[in-house]
XYZ file of C-alpha atoms in Angstrom:
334
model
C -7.696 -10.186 25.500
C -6.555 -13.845 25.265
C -7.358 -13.932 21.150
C -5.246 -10.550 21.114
C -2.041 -12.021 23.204
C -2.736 -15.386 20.906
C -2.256 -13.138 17.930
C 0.667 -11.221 18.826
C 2.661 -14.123 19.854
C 2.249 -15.219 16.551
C 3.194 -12.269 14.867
C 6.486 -12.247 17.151
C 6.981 -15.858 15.711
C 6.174 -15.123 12.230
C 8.507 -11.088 11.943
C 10.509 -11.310 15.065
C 13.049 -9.105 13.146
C 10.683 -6.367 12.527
C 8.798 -7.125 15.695
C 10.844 -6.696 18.792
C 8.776 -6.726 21.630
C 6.161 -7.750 22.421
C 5.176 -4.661 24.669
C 5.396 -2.871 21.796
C 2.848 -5.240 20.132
C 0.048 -4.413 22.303
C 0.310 -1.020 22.708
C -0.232 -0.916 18.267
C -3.455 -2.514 18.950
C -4.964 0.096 21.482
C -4.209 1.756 18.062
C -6.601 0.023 15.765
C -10.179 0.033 16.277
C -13.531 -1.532 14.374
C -15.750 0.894 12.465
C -19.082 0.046 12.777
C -22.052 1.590 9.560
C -25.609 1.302 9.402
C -27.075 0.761 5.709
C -30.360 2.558 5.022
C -31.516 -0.939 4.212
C -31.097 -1.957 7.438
C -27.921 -3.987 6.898
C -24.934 -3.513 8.750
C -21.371 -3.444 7.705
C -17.926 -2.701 9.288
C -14.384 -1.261 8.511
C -10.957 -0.758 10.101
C -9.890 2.538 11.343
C -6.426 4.156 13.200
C -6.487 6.217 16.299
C -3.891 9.356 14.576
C -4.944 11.877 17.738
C -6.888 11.913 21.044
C -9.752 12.746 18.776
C -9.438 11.586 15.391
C -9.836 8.048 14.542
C -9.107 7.813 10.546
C -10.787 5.405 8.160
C -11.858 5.194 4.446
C -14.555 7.228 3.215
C -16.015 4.533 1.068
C -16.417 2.878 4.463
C -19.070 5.519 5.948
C -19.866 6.836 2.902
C -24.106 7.369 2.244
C -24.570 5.380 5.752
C -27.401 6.244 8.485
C -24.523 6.531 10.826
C -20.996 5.133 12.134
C -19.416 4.445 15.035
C -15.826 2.962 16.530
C -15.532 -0.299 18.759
C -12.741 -1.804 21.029
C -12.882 -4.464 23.750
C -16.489 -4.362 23.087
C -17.392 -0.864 24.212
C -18.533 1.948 21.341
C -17.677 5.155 20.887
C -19.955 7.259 18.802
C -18.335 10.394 16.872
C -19.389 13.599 17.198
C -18.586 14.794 13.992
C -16.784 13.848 11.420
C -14.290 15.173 7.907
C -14.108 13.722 4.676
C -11.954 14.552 1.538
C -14.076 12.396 -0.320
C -11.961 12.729 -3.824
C -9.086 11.076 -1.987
C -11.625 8.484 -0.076
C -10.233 9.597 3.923
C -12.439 10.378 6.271
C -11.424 11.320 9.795
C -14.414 10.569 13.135
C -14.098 12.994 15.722
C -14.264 12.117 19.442
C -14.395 13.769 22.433
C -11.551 12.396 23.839
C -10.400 8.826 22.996
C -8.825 6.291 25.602
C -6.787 4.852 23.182
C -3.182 5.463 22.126
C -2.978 7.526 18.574
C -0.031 6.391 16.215
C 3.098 8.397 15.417
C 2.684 9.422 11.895
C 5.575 9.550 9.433
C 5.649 11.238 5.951
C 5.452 9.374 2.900
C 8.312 11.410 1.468
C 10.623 9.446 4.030
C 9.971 6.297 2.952
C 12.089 4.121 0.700
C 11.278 0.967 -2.278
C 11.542 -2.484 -0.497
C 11.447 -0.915 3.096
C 9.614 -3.556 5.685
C 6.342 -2.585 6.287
C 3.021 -4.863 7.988
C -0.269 -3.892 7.942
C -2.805 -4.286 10.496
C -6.476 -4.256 9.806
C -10.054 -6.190 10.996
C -10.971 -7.918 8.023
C -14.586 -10.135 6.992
C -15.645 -8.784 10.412
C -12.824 -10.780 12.360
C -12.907 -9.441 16.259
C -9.050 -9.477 16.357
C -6.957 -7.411 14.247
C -4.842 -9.267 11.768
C -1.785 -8.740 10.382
C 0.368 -8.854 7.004
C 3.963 -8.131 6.034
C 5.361 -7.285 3.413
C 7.903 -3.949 2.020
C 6.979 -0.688 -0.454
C 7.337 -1.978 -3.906
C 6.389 1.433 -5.506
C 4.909 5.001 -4.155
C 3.349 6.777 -7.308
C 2.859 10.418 -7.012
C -0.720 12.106 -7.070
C -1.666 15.500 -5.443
C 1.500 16.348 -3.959
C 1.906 13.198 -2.406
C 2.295 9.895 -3.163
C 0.027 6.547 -2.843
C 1.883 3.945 -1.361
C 1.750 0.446 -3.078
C 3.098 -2.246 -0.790
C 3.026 -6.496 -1.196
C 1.561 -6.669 2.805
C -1.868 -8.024 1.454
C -4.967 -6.788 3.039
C -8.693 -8.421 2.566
C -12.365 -7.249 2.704
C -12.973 -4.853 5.800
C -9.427 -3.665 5.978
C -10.518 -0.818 4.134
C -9.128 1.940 6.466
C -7.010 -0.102 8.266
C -3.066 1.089 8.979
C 0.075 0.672 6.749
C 3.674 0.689 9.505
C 6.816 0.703 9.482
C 9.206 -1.678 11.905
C 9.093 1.413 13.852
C 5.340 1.070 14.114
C 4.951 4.641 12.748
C 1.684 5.040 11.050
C 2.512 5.474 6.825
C -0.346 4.782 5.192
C -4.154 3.553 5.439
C -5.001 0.561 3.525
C -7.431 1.729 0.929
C -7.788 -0.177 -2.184
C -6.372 -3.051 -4.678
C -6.341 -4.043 -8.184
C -8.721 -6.245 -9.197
C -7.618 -10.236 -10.572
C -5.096 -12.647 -8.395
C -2.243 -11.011 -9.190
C -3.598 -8.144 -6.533
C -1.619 -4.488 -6.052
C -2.667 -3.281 -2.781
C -2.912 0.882 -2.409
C -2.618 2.595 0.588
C -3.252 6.353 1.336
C -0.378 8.803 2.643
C -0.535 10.318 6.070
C 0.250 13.333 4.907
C -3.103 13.597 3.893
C -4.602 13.063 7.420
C -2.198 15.981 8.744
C -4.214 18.460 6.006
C -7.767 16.972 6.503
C -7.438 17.490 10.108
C -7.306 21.239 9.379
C -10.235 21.124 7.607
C -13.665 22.226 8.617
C -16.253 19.523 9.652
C -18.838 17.746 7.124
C -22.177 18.188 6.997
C -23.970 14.741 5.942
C -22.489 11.158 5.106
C -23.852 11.218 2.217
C -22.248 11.843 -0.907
C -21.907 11.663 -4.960
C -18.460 12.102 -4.929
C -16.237 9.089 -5.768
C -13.111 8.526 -5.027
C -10.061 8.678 -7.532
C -9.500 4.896 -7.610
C -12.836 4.342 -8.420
C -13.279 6.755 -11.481
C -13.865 5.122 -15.313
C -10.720 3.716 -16.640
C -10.016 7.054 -18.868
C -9.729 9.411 -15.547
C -7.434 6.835 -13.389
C -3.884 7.603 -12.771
C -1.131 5.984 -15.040
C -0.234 3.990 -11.988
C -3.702 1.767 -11.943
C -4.439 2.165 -16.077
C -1.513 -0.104 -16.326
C -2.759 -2.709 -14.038
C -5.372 -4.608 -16.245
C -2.847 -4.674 -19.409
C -0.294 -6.084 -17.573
C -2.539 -8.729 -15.718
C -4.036 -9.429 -19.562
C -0.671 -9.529 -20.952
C -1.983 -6.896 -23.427
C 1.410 -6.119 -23.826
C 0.875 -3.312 -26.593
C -1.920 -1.993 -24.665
C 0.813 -1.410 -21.460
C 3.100 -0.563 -24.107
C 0.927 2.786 -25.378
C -0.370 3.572 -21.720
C 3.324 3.398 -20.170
C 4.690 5.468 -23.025
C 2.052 8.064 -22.117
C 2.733 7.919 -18.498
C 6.581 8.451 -19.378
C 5.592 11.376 -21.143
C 3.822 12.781 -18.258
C 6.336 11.785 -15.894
C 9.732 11.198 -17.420
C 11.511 10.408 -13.909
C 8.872 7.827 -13.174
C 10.927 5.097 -12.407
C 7.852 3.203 -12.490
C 6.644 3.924 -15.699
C 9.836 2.853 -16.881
C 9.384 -0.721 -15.684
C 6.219 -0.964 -17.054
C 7.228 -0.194 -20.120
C 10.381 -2.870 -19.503
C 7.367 -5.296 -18.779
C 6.186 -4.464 -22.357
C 8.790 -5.420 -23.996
C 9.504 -8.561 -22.306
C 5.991 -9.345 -23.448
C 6.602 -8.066 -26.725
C 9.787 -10.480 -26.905
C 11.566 -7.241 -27.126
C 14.281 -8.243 -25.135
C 16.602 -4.882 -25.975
C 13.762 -2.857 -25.719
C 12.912 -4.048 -22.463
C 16.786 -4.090 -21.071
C 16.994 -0.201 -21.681
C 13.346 0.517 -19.693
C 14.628 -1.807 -16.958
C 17.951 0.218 -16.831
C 16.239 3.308 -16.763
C 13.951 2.569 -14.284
C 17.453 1.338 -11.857
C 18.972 4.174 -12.757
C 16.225 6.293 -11.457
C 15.776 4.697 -8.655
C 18.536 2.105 -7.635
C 16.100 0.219 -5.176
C 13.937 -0.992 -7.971
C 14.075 -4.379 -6.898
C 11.421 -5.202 -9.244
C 13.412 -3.920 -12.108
C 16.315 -5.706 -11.477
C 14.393 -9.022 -11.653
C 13.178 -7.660 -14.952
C 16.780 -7.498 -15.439
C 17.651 -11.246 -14.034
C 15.520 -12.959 -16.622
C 16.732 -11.257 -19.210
C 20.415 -12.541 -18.208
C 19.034 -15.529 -17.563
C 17.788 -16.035 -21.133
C 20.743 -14.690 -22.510
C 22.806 -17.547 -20.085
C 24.793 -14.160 -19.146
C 26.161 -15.724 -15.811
C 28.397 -12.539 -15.046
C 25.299 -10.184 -15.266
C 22.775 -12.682 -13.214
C 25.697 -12.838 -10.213
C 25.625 -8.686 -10.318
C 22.344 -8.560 -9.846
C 21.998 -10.888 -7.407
C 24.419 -9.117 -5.323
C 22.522 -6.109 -5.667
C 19.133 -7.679 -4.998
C 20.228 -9.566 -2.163
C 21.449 -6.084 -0.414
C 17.220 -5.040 -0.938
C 15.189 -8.364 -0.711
C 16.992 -11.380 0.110
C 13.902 -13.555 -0.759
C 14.351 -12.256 -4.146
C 17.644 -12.453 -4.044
C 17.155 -16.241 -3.605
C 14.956 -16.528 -6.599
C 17.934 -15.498 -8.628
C 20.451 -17.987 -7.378
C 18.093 -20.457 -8.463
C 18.696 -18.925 -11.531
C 22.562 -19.291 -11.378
C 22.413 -22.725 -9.921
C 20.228 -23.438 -13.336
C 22.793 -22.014 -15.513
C 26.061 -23.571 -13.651
């Protein structure tokens, strides 16, 4: 318990304004537990997983997936499920207890959430024996199967796999799931939305599986949202060009594809081109932070001083970080 009270203090010093109390703080952690797997090699391996009911504990698939067997830990006593459910396609698994002594998270739909909304996640990652945390806000939620995957900046590590995605309200949003590969990492996380319609599910039969999940699938079956990824960490700018054109095609309202395609063009030096996607994608959605920086360099390559000070207004309403990067910008050009 002393590591645990260590580590909350810190987050209190680190996101006071998101994290109230401290109270509050503990009672999140009876929320997150360890999942323990056995390897038919005889290796071990763990994962993170969130108490959602008095007996459900939810994790990633990929995490118990083809194991001899799992189990849940906390304050160093195990609980061993006594069955389990698995959408395997969308990689979520839910353990079932008995009854769990542990305090399940409030869940909140996806479809409430908003771009640059605060949000931390809390996982056990490279088999650390304290949860850790990471903050961060929704930079994009990209729609697949009726719901949406939830892309956030709170940057989670190895072993967070199925490890929980809050708001300030410490509602349960997402479970950390997967990121894009290279430094510049995008980091996914699954809606709970999901977990509500697995739960009324029947039970598996075996933890093994062929199935893999959608994140995981060759390049030409991924969703627009990842196939853009690579391109844009390449600067394979007519690559993202094609592939964003596509997903605009599919999904005109995208505000996302939009920016992509904005990204393009600034790569492309096709600074008009790539003013009109950025436009599009604020007008779509007028919390595209992201968007509107796509928008600040442009007016700051263009020495448009008016245009840079409305943005930065704007920005600094959604991310004042960001909103700092951009007077940086004006202080340049004064």
């Amino acid at each position: 318990m002393k590591h645990t009270i260590s580590l909350f203090l810190l987050l209190i010093a680190t996101q006071a304004e998101a994290i109230p109390t401290f109270e509050k703080l503990l009672e999140l952690n009876n929320s997150i537990v360890v999942v323990n797997v056995d390897f038919p090699d005889g290796s071990s391996g763990t994962g993170t997983g969130v108490v959602v009911s008095k007996e459900y504990v939810a994790t990633d698939c990929h995490v118990i997936a083809n194991t001899l067997g799992a189990n849940i830990s906390k304050y160093d006593n195990a609980y061993k499920p006594i069955a389990f459910k698995a959408d395997w396609k969308h990689d979520l698994c839910l353990l079932k207890f008995e009854e769990l002594p542990f305090t399940p998270a409030p869940l909140r739909d996806s479809q409430t959430l908003q771009y640059e909304e605060d949000v931390f996640s809390v996982s056990y990652p490279n088999g650390s024996n304290v949860p850790q945390p990471s903050y961060g806000s929704v930079k994009a939620m990209h729609r697949l199967d009726s719901s949406v995957i939830i892309r956030s900046d709170a940057a989670f590590a190895l072993g967070s796999s199925g490890g929980g995605l809050f708001d300030e309200k410490y509602n349960l949003i997402g479970i950390t799931t997967f990121k894009s590969p290279g430094p510049q990492g995008f980091f996914y996380s699954l809606p709970v939305e999901w977990i509500k319609k697995l739960m009324k599910e029947p039970d598996a039969k075996s933890l093994k599986t062929l199935d893999i999940p959608f994140w995981a699938m060759p390049f030409d079956q991924k969703p627009y949202f990842m196939k853009v990824v690579i391109p844009y960490q390449n600067k394979e700018w007519d690559a993202l060009k094609s592939i964003s054109d596509l997903w605009i095609k599919e999904e005109p309202n995208s505000s996302d594809a939009w920016y992509f395609l904005g990204l393009a063009g600034q790569g492309k030096k096709d600074l008009k081109a790539a003013k009109e996607a950025f436009l599009k994608a604020e007008r779509i959605n007028p919390r595209h932070v992201d968007a509107m920086m796509g928008l600040a360099d442009i007016a700051e390559s263009e020495k448009d001083l008016e245009a840079l000070q409305n943005i930065q207004k704007k920005v600094n309403q959604l991310n004042t970080s960001l909103a700092e990067v951009i007077l940086n910008k004006l202080d340049k050009l004064k």
